Amino acid sequence: MSTGEILVIAAAAAVFIIINVIMWSIIIAKERKNAPRPEKTVAAAAPEDKNIELPDSVPASAAEMGFRLLENTVIVHTDDRI
Amino acid sequence: MKYIAACDTDAGISKYKNQDSVCVKTADTGSGRAALIMVCDGMGGLSRGELASAEVIRSFADWFDRELPFELPDWDWETAARNVISRLRRLNAMMVDYGMREHMQLGTTATGIIAVDSKLMTFHVGDTRIYKISDRLSQLTDDHTFVNREVKNGRMTPEEAKTDPRRNALVQCVGVTADIMPEINLGDIENGANYMICSDGFRHVLTEKELFEELSPEAVSSKKDMQKKLRELIETVKTREESDNITAAMFRAEF
């Protein structure tokens, strides 16, 4: 094999490698762009999380008996009911 | 007599929705004190965990406000225990029925403390835990998990249970199976001890030594202390990359 032929093969190989590198860079960039956002990022904002504190519902007749709430924290995360 | 209680909850770093629900109620009953401290961990793998946990918490919170005041004059712990079991079974049946009608699965753990004066009842379904922290840390509830059952039956070692892929699988929770067998215990409140209820997301990445040191009666003796420590521990859990929702409640009686 002559020196010229070797140079042609080497140049073709180099071009092949360069094309592959460019092609895979584009594919990876596109995949990153299209990938779903990591849950961690979503959680930081927690846009759909509702921290609902419920009021007390002690009836007046119970209050008349001396029943009085001192601490009342009820936290749920939906308004929906079954 | 003084009751002190606080709670905190956080969606955590991975989930966009908090499926846990929590309730802390204390009351002056006219003749003493009463409290309801409860944590429900909605099942992450099920589609409406937050609805299940909210429904159970709402039911017990309503009972505390609307029914307990009228039960107190004839208060009897055995009757109260039967009523708690009935309420949990009714909620379970209601959720199973709702899930079938709506073609969805929903479930929750249900773990709490009911205190009246110097006595308490613990009730429990699932893997949420109750700890008593006095001169040492004691776990008052049994995890209703597959691996815990296997360990108890001698079919698995505790070491194997820690890494078994089924370690989060529950053998019972509210809303999934046809019937449930709530775990109920009655006892005296230990004066000055701290009681803590927490979801598995709170405890997974904390050691028992850390829980004891951070929540001991000496370290935490006021409502302000409780709120501060619970928030600090939740932030610690988040830095350790726990992926679950994180919820804890504390209770202490002094007499």
mmCIF file of C-alpha atoms in Angstrom:
data_model
loop_
_atom_site.group_PDB
_atom_site.id
_atom_site.type_symbol
_atom_site.label_atom_id
_atom_site.label_comp_id
_atom_site.label_asym_id
_atom_site.label_seq_id
_atom_site.Cartn_x
_atom_site.Cartn_y
_atom_site.Cartn_z
ATOM 1 C CA MET A 1 0.000 0.000 0.000
ATOM 2 C CA SER A 2 1.421 3.343 -1.039
ATOM 3 C CA THR A 3 1.841 6.347 1.242
ATOM 4 C CA GLY A 4 -0.862 8.181 -0.735
ATOM 5 C CA GLU A 5 -3.368 5.372 -0.185
ATOM 6 C CA ILE A 6 -2.604 5.306 3.560
ATOM 7 C CA LEU A 7 -3.124 9.082 3.763
ATOM 8 C CA VAL A 8 -6.492 8.773 1.995
ATOM 9 C CA ILE A 9 -7.649 6.030 4.395
ATOM 10 C CA ALA A 10 -6.442 8.048 7.412
ATOM 11 C CA ALA A 11 -8.223 11.165 6.161
ATOM 12 C CA ALA A 12 -11.433 9.167 5.590
ATOM 13 C CA ALA A 13 -11.188 7.699 9.098
ATOM 14 C CA ALA A 14 -10.602 11.138 10.588
ATOM 15 C CA VAL A 15 -13.625 12.553 8.729
ATOM 16 C CA PHE A 16 -15.737 9.569 9.900
ATOM 17 C CA ILE A 17 -14.719 10.133 13.525
ATOM 18 C CA ILE A 18 -15.394 13.884 13.339
ATOM 19 C CA ILE A 19 -18.851 13.301 11.793
ATOM 20 C CA ASN A 20 -19.667 10.759 14.541
ATOM 21 C CA VAL A 21 -18.572 13.127 17.319
ATOM 22 C CA ILE A 22 -20.698 15.957 15.889
ATOM 23 C CA MET A 23 -23.692 13.653 15.322
ATOM 24 C CA TRP A 24 -23.628 12.217 18.865
ATOM 25 C CA SER A 25 -23.161 15.675 20.399
ATOM 26 C CA ILE A 26 -26.323 16.829 18.627
ATOM 27 C CA ILE A 27 -28.242 13.690 19.697
ATOM 28 C CA ILE A 28 -27.198 14.057 23.359
ATOM 29 C CA ALA A 29 -28.059 17.767 23.373
ATOM 30 C CA LYS A 30 -31.511 17.021 21.936
ATOM 31 C CA GLU A 31 -32.120 14.223 24.471
ATOM 32 C CA ARG A 32 -31.183 16.512 27.356
ATOM 33 C CA LYS A 33 -33.537 19.175 26.049
ATOM 34 C CA ASN A 34 -36.421 16.726 25.686
ATOM 35 C CA ALA A 35 -35.827 14.817 28.944
ATOM 36 C CA PRO A 36 -38.471 15.320 31.699
ATOM 37 C CA ARG A 37 -37.405 17.763 34.393
ATOM 38 C CA PRO A 38 -35.860 16.002 37.359
ATOM 39 C CA GLU A 39 -38.367 15.621 40.209
ATOM 40 C CA LYS A 40 -35.998 17.487 42.497
ATOM 41 C CA THR A 41 -36.466 20.689 40.476
ATOM 42 C CA VAL A 42 -40.215 20.264 40.463
ATOM 43 C CA ALA A 43 -40.311 19.650 44.211
ATOM 44 C CA ALA A 44 -38.371 22.807 44.954
ATOM 45 C CA ALA A 45 -41.283 24.862 43.672
ATOM 46 C CA ALA A 46 -43.994 22.379 44.724
ATOM 47 C CA PRO A 47 -46.538 24.241 42.595
ATOM 48 C CA GLU A 48 -49.347 21.737 43.074
ATOM 49 C CA ASP A 49 -48.861 21.099 46.762
ATOM 50 C CA LYS A 50 -51.487 22.679 48.951
ATOM 51 C CA ASN A 51 -50.901 22.950 52.665
ATOM 52 C CA ILE A 52 -54.442 23.276 53.941
ATOM 53 C CA GLU A 53 -54.950 24.009 57.624
ATOM 54 C CA LEU A 54 -58.459 23.148 58.757
ATOM 55 C CA PRO A 55 -60.382 25.264 61.281
ATOM 56 C CA ASP A 56 -61.791 23.753 64.468
ATOM 57 C CA SER A 57 -65.389 22.555 64.489
ATOM 58 C CA VAL A 58 -66.204 22.387 68.196
ATOM 59 C CA PRO A 59 -69.984 22.795 68.584
ATOM 60 C CA ALA A 60 -71.313 25.528 70.839
ATOM 61 C CA SER A 61 -72.867 22.926 73.159
ATOM 62 C CA ALA A 62 -69.420 21.397 73.749
ATOM 63 C CA ALA A 63 -67.923 24.810 74.438
ATOM 64 C CA GLU A 64 -70.679 25.413 76.999
ATOM 65 C CA MET A 65 -69.559 22.211 78.752
ATOM 66 C CA GLY A 66 -66.090 23.759 79.099
ATOM 67 C CA PHE A 67 -64.425 22.038 76.134
ATOM 68 C CA ARG A 68 -61.917 24.436 74.574
ATOM 69 C CA LEU A 69 -59.240 23.734 71.977
ATOM 70 C CA LEU A 70 -55.787 24.854 73.056
ATOM 71 C CA GLU A 71 -53.831 23.569 70.055
ATOM 72 C CA ASN A 72 -55.455 22.941 66.705
ATOM 73 C CA THR A 73 -53.275 22.072 63.736
ATOM 74 C CA VAL A 74 -54.746 19.855 61.031
ATOM 75 C CA ILE A 75 -52.769 19.754 57.776
ATOM 76 C CA VAL A 76 -54.031 17.960 54.683
ATOM 77 C CA HIS A 77 -53.018 18.424 51.054
ATOM 78 C CA THR A 78 -56.250 18.227 49.122
ATOM 79 C CA ASP A 79 -59.714 19.775 49.184
ATOM 80 C CA ASP A 80 -61.204 16.678 47.565
ATOM 81 C CA ARG A 81 -63.438 14.400 49.598
ATOM 82 C CA ILE A 82 -64.462 10.790 49.186
ATOM 83 C CA MET B 1 -51.430 19.342 84.021
ATOM 84 C CA LYS B 2 -49.982 20.645 80.778
ATOM 85 C CA TYR B 3 -50.024 19.134 77.293
ATOM 86 C CA ILE B 4 -47.465 20.353 74.751
ATOM 87 C CA ALA B 5 -47.644 19.351 71.075
ATOM 88 C CA ALA B 6 -46.348 20.383 67.665
ATOM 89 C CA CYS B 7 -45.965 19.007 64.164
ATOM 90 C CA ASP B 8 -44.308 19.687 60.844
ATOM 91 C CA THR B 9 -44.533 18.266 57.336
ATOM 92 C CA ASP B 10 -42.656 18.719 54.078
ATOM 93 C CA ALA B 11 -43.085 17.374 50.553
ATOM 94 C CA GLY B 12 -39.359 16.574 50.511
ATOM 95 C CA ILE B 13 -36.905 16.995 47.668
ATOM 96 C CA SER B 14 -38.296 14.553 45.113
ATOM 97 C CA LYS B 15 -42.084 14.607 45.205
ATOM 98 C CA TYR B 16 -44.112 17.533 43.921
ATOM 99 C CA LYS B 17 -47.072 16.589 46.115
ATOM 100 C CA ASN B 18 -47.171 15.940 49.847
ATOM 101 C CA GLN B 19 -49.362 12.881 50.429
ATOM 102 C CA ASP B 20 -48.954 12.952 54.214
ATOM 103 C CA SER B 21 -51.519 14.482 56.560
ATOM 104 C CA VAL B 22 -51.034 15.396 60.187
ATOM 105 C CA CYS B 23 -53.166 16.481 63.118
ATOM 106 C CA VAL B 24 -52.234 17.931 66.490
ATOM 107 C CA LYS B 25 -55.096 18.860 68.793
ATOM 108 C CA THR B 26 -55.072 19.506 72.506
ATOM 109 C CA ALA B 27 -58.013 20.695 74.567
ATOM 110 C CA ASP B 28 -59.006 21.883 77.972
ATOM 111 C CA THR B 29 -61.921 19.572 78.705
ATOM 112 C CA GLY B 30 -63.247 21.541 81.655
ATOM 113 C CA SER B 31 -61.999 18.871 84.072
ATOM 114 C CA GLY B 32 -58.598 18.078 82.549
ATOM 115 C CA ARG B 33 -56.811 17.696 79.263
ATOM 116 C CA ALA B 34 -57.317 15.703 76.063
ATOM 117 C CA ALA B 35 -55.172 15.347 72.941
ATOM 118 C CA LEU B 36 -55.176 13.782 69.511
ATOM 119 C CA ILE B 37 -51.804 13.485 67.776
ATOM 120 C CA MET B 38 -51.894 11.686 64.443
ATOM 121 C CA VAL B 39 -49.871 11.131 61.267
ATOM 122 C CA CYS B 40 -51.147 9.501 58.071
ATOM 123 C CA ASP B 41 -48.722 8.659 55.273
ATOM 124 C CA GLY B 42 -50.585 8.431 51.966
ATOM 125 C CA MET B 43 -49.219 5.619 49.828
ATOM 126 C CA GLY B 44 -46.761 7.021 47.291
ATOM 127 C CA GLY B 45 -47.258 4.163 44.875
ATOM 128 C CA LEU B 46 -51.012 4.588 44.876
ATOM 129 C CA SER B 47 -52.728 7.228 42.804
ATOM 130 C CA ARG B 48 -54.517 9.279 45.480
ATOM 131 C CA GLY B 49 -52.491 8.877 48.649
ATOM 132 C CA GLU B 50 -53.119 12.468 49.740
ATOM 133 C CA LEU B 51 -56.883 11.952 49.503
ATOM 134 C CA ALA B 52 -56.711 8.793 51.636
ATOM 135 C CA SER B 53 -54.545 10.363 54.337
ATOM 136 C CA ALA B 54 -56.666 13.540 54.396
ATOM 137 C CA GLU B 55 -59.889 11.570 54.738
ATOM 138 C CA VAL B 56 -58.612 9.624 57.765
ATOM 139 C CA ILE B 57 -57.210 12.740 59.447
ATOM 140 C CA ARG B 58 -60.439 14.690 58.835
ATOM 141 C CA SER B 59 -62.485 11.857 60.330
ATOM 142 C CA PHE B 60 -60.453 11.727 63.559
ATOM 143 C CA ALA B 61 -60.201 15.540 63.798
ATOM 144 C CA ASP B 62 -63.989 15.816 63.479
ATOM 145 C CA TRP B 63 -64.425 13.143 66.131
ATOM 146 C CA PHE B 64 -62.171 15.074 68.510
ATOM 147 C CA ASP B 65 -64.106 18.323 68.053
ATOM 148 C CA ARG B 66 -67.670 17.061 67.724
ATOM 149 C CA GLU B 67 -67.933 13.745 69.610
ATOM 150 C CA LEU B 68 -65.195 13.533 72.224
ATOM 151 C CA PRO B 69 -66.608 16.363 74.397
ATOM 152 C CA PHE B 70 -69.837 14.371 74.827
ATOM 153 C CA GLU B 71 -68.030 11.041 75.375
ATOM 154 C CA LEU B 72 -65.766 12.401 78.124
ATOM 155 C CA PRO B 73 -68.326 12.350 80.989
ATOM 156 C CA ASP B 74 -68.599 8.541 80.582
ATOM 157 C CA TRP B 75 -65.101 8.010 79.207
ATOM 158 C CA ASP B 76 -64.017 4.385 79.152
ATOM 159 C CA TRP B 77 -60.772 3.333 77.456
ATOM 160 C CA GLU B 78 -62.011 -0.100 76.370
ATOM 161 C CA THR B 79 -65.003 1.484 74.635
ATOM 162 C CA ALA B 80 -62.764 4.164 73.128
ATOM 163 C CA ALA B 81 -60.465 1.464 71.724
ATOM 164 C CA ARG B 82 -63.384 -0.382 70.145
ATOM 165 C CA ASN B 83 -64.629 2.890 68.647
ATOM 166 C CA VAL B 84 -61.218 3.654 67.124
ATOM 167 C CA ILE B 85 -61.051 0.180 65.564
ATOM 168 C CA SER B 86 -64.588 0.617 64.184
ATOM 169 C CA ARG B 87 -63.758 4.042 62.757
ATOM 170 C CA LEU B 88 -60.615 2.743 61.028
ATOM 171 C CA ARG B 89 -62.511 -0.239 59.600
ATOM 172 C CA ARG B 90 -65.320 2.016 58.347
ATOM 173 C CA LEU B 91 -62.780 4.304 56.683
ATOM 174 C CA ASN B 92 -61.042 1.277 55.162
ATOM 175 C CA ALA B 93 -64.303 -0.083 53.730
ATOM 176 C CA MET B 94 -65.270 3.362 52.416
ATOM 177 C CA MET B 95 -61.938 3.761 50.620
ATOM 178 C CA VAL B 96 -61.926 0.255 49.178
ATOM 179 C CA ASP B 97 -65.426 0.888 47.841
ATOM 180 C CA TYR B 98 -64.460 4.327 46.477
ATOM 181 C CA GLY B 99 -61.367 2.877 44.798
ATOM 182 C CA MET B 100 -63.423 0.187 43.071
ATOM 183 C CA ARG B 101 -66.032 2.696 41.884
ATOM 184 C CA GLU B 102 -63.473 5.211 40.634
ATOM 185 C CA HIS B 103 -61.042 2.580 39.289
ATOM 186 C CA MET B 104 -58.172 3.860 41.390
ATOM 187 C CA GLN B 105 -56.131 2.643 44.323
ATOM 188 C CA LEU B 106 -55.727 4.784 47.381
ATOM 189 C CA GLY B 107 -54.290 3.939 50.759
ATOM 190 C CA THR B 108 -52.716 5.389 53.850
ATOM 191 C CA THR B 109 -51.116 4.474 57.113
ATOM 192 C CA ALA B 110 -52.956 5.671 60.229
ATOM 193 C CA THR B 111 -51.038 6.077 63.462
ATOM 194 C CA GLY B 112 -51.929 8.194 66.432
ATOM 195 C CA ILE B 113 -52.153 8.886 70.129
ATOM 196 C CA ILE B 114 -55.317 9.765 72.023
ATOM 197 C CA ALA B 115 -54.583 11.139 75.475
ATOM 198 C CA VAL B 116 -57.028 11.943 78.242
ATOM 199 C CA ASP B 117 -55.528 13.294 81.468
ATOM 200 C CA SER B 118 -52.723 10.919 82.522
ATOM 201 C CA LYS B 119 -53.573 7.989 80.228
ATOM 202 C CA LEU B 120 -53.176 7.337 76.540
ATOM 203 C CA MET B 121 -54.104 5.007 73.732
ATOM 204 C CA THR B 122 -51.924 4.349 70.690
ATOM 205 C CA PHE B 123 -53.575 3.121 67.495
ATOM 206 C CA HIS B 124 -51.697 2.023 64.432
ATOM 207 C CA VAL B 125 -51.984 0.602 60.914
ATOM 208 C CA GLY B 126 -48.978 0.625 58.561
ATOM 209 C CA ASP B 127 -45.326 1.620 58.945
ATOM 210 C CA THR B 128 -45.631 5.059 60.517
ATOM 211 C CA ARG B 129 -44.003 4.815 63.938
ATOM 212 C CA ILE B 130 -44.572 6.057 67.466
ATOM 213 C CA TYR B 131 -41.483 6.525 69.623
ATOM 214 C CA LYS B 132 -41.313 7.323 73.305
ATOM 215 C CA ILE B 133 -38.211 9.290 74.224
ATOM 216 C CA SER B 134 -37.416 9.436 77.927
ATOM 217 C CA ASP B 135 -34.116 8.136 79.319
ATOM 218 C CA ARG B 136 -33.951 6.017 76.156
ATOM 219 C CA LEU B 137 -35.686 5.708 72.797
ATOM 220 C CA SER B 138 -38.470 3.092 72.611
ATOM 221 C CA GLN B 139 -40.472 2.182 69.526
ATOM 222 C CA LEU B 140 -44.091 1.721 70.653
ATOM 223 C CA THR B 141 -45.500 0.414 67.370
ATOM 224 C CA ASP B 142 -44.762 -2.575 65.199
ATOM 225 C CA ASP B 143 -44.133 -2.002 61.475
ATOM 226 C CA HIS B 144 -46.860 -3.706 59.446
ATOM 227 C CA THR B 145 -44.409 -4.512 56.657
ATOM 228 C CA PHE B 146 -43.710 -7.701 54.757
ATOM 229 C CA VAL B 147 -40.072 -7.838 55.872
ATOM 230 C CA ASN B 148 -40.923 -7.255 59.530
ATOM 231 C CA ARG B 149 -43.377 -10.165 59.396
ATOM 232 C CA GLU B 150 -40.761 -12.368 57.757
ATOM 233 C CA VAL B 151 -38.165 -11.438 60.401
ATOM 234 C CA LYS B 152 -40.640 -12.212 63.201
ATOM 235 C CA ASN B 153 -41.433 -15.576 61.642
ATOM 236 C CA GLY B 154 -37.725 -16.378 61.382
ATOM 237 C CA ARG B 155 -37.754 -16.510 57.583
ATOM 238 C CA MET B 156 -35.465 -13.483 57.205
ATOM 239 C CA THR B 157 -32.695 -11.908 59.255
ATOM 240 C CA PRO B 158 -32.846 -8.215 60.246
ATOM 241 C CA GLU B 159 -29.811 -7.615 58.017
ATOM 242 C CA GLU B 160 -31.544 -9.189 55.020
ATOM 243 C CA ALA B 161 -34.650 -7.118 55.749
ATOM 244 C CA LYS B 162 -32.690 -3.865 55.461
ATOM 245 C CA THR B 163 -31.756 -4.549 51.842
ATOM 246 C CA ASP B 164 -34.699 -6.642 50.681
ATOM 247 C CA PRO B 165 -36.458 -5.008 47.697
ATOM 248 C CA ARG B 166 -39.801 -5.641 49.439
ATOM 249 C CA ARG B 167 -38.777 -3.661 52.557
ATOM 250 C CA ASN B 168 -41.369 -0.914 51.883
ATOM 251 C CA ALA B 169 -44.230 -3.313 51.131
ATOM 252 C CA LEU B 170 -47.006 -3.066 53.729
ATOM 253 C CA VAL B 171 -49.035 -6.043 54.856
ATOM 254 C CA GLN B 172 -51.846 -3.729 55.904
ATOM 255 C CA CYS B 173 -52.871 -0.120 55.467
ATOM 256 C CA VAL B 174 -56.171 1.749 55.340
ATOM 257 C CA GLY B 175 -57.919 1.563 51.960
ATOM 258 C CA VAL B 176 -56.355 -1.409 50.226
ATOM 259 C CA THR B 177 -57.378 -4.721 51.765
ATOM 260 C CA ALA B 178 -60.878 -5.959 52.581
ATOM 261 C CA ASP B 179 -60.267 -5.779 56.328
ATOM 262 C CA ILE B 180 -57.646 -4.397 58.686
ATOM 263 C CA MET B 181 -56.483 -5.326 62.175
ATOM 264 C CA PRO B 182 -55.480 -2.068 63.886
ATOM 265 C CA GLU B 183 -52.860 -2.336 66.634
ATOM 266 C CA ILE B 184 -54.144 -0.721 69.840
ATOM 267 C CA ASN B 185 -52.314 -0.204 73.126
ATOM 268 C CA LEU B 186 -53.488 1.427 76.333
ATOM 269 C CA GLY B 187 -51.215 2.804 79.014
ATOM 270 C CA ASP B 188 -50.154 5.606 81.316
ATOM 271 C CA ILE B 189 -48.495 8.726 79.992
ATOM 272 C CA GLU B 190 -44.955 9.057 81.287
ATOM 273 C CA ASN B 191 -44.593 12.455 82.895
ATOM 274 C CA GLY B 192 -42.083 14.596 80.994
ATOM 275 C CA ALA B 193 -41.368 12.027 78.284
ATOM 276 C CA ASN B 194 -41.575 13.056 74.633
ATOM 277 C CA TYR B 195 -43.753 11.027 72.276
ATOM 278 C CA MET B 196 -43.037 11.313 68.579
ATOM 279 C CA ILE B 197 -45.028 10.018 65.594
ATOM 280 C CA CYS B 198 -43.281 10.040 62.231
ATOM 281 C CA SER B 199 -43.715 8.852 58.670
ATOM 282 C CA ASP B 200 -41.071 6.529 57.254
ATOM 283 C CA GLY B 201 -39.703 9.442 55.214
ATOM 284 C CA PHE B 202 -38.726 11.173 58.457
ATOM 285 C CA ARG B 203 -36.877 8.236 60.013
ATOM 286 C CA HIS B 204 -35.268 6.411 57.059
ATOM 287 C CA VAL B 205 -32.054 8.429 57.060
ATOM 288 C CA LEU B 206 -31.901 9.290 60.767
ATOM 289 C CA THR B 207 -30.315 6.915 63.246
ATOM 290 C CA GLU B 208 -31.976 6.000 66.536
ATOM 291 C CA LYS B 209 -29.049 7.681 68.295
ATOM 292 C CA GLU B 210 -29.761 10.928 66.439
ATOM 293 C CA LEU B 211 -33.477 10.728 67.209
ATOM 294 C CA PHE B 212 -32.749 10.201 70.896
ATOM 295 C CA GLU B 213 -30.152 12.957 71.141
ATOM 296 C CA GLU B 214 -32.160 15.525 69.175
ATOM 297 C CA LEU B 215 -35.575 14.833 70.705
ATOM 298 C CA SER B 216 -34.734 13.871 74.284
ATOM 299 C CA PRO B 217 -36.839 15.494 77.050
ATOM 300 C CA GLU B 218 -33.811 17.555 78.050
ATOM 301 C CA ALA B 219 -33.277 18.882 74.506
ATOM 302 C CA VAL B 220 -36.961 19.449 73.727
ATOM 303 C CA SER B 221 -39.290 20.608 76.490
ATOM 304 C CA SER B 222 -41.450 23.370 74.983
ATOM 305 C CA LYS B 223 -43.640 23.826 71.927
ATOM 306 C CA LYS B 224 -41.051 26.216 70.488
ATOM 307 C CA ASP B 225 -38.314 23.577 70.974
ATOM 308 C CA MET B 226 -40.489 20.965 69.268
ATOM 309 C CA GLN B 227 -41.175 23.153 66.236
ATOM 310 C CA LYS B 228 -37.511 24.125 65.943
ATOM 311 C CA LYS B 229 -36.157 20.579 66.294
ATOM 312 C CA LEU B 230 -38.696 19.018 63.951
ATOM 313 C CA ARG B 231 -37.889 21.580 61.247
ATOM 314 C CA GLU B 232 -34.130 21.103 61.779
ATOM 315 C CA LEU B 233 -34.474 17.327 61.467
ATOM 316 C CA ILE B 234 -36.646 17.665 58.347
ATOM 317 C CA GLU B 235 -33.964 19.852 56.761
ATOM 318 C CA THR B 236 -31.313 17.282 57.758
ATOM 319 C CA VAL B 237 -33.392 14.518 56.165
ATOM 320 C CA LYS B 238 -33.657 16.584 52.962
ATOM 321 C CA THR B 239 -29.898 17.130 52.794
ATOM 322 C CA ARG B 240 -29.462 13.356 53.044
ATOM 323 C CA GLU B 241 -31.525 12.990 49.879
ATOM 324 C CA GLU B 242 -34.528 11.173 51.317
ATOM 325 C CA SER B 243 -36.987 10.936 48.429
ATOM 326 C CA ASP B 244 -40.240 10.515 50.401
ATOM 327 C CA ASN B 245 -42.562 13.082 52.022
ATOM 328 C CA ILE B 246 -41.441 13.905 55.569
ATOM 329 C CA THR B 247 -43.835 14.307 58.509
ATOM 330 C CA ALA B 248 -43.516 14.203 62.285
ATOM 331 C CA ALA B 249 -45.544 15.231 65.330
ATOM 332 C CA MET B 250 -44.546 15.457 68.990
ATOM 333 C CA PHE B 251 -46.450 15.295 72.244
ATOM 334 C CA ARG B 252 -45.467 15.738 75.880
ATOM 335 C CA ALA B 253 -47.446 15.840 79.101
ATOM 336 C CA GLU B 254 -46.315 17.412 82.355
ATOM 337 C CA PHE B 255 -48.137 16.814 85.617
#
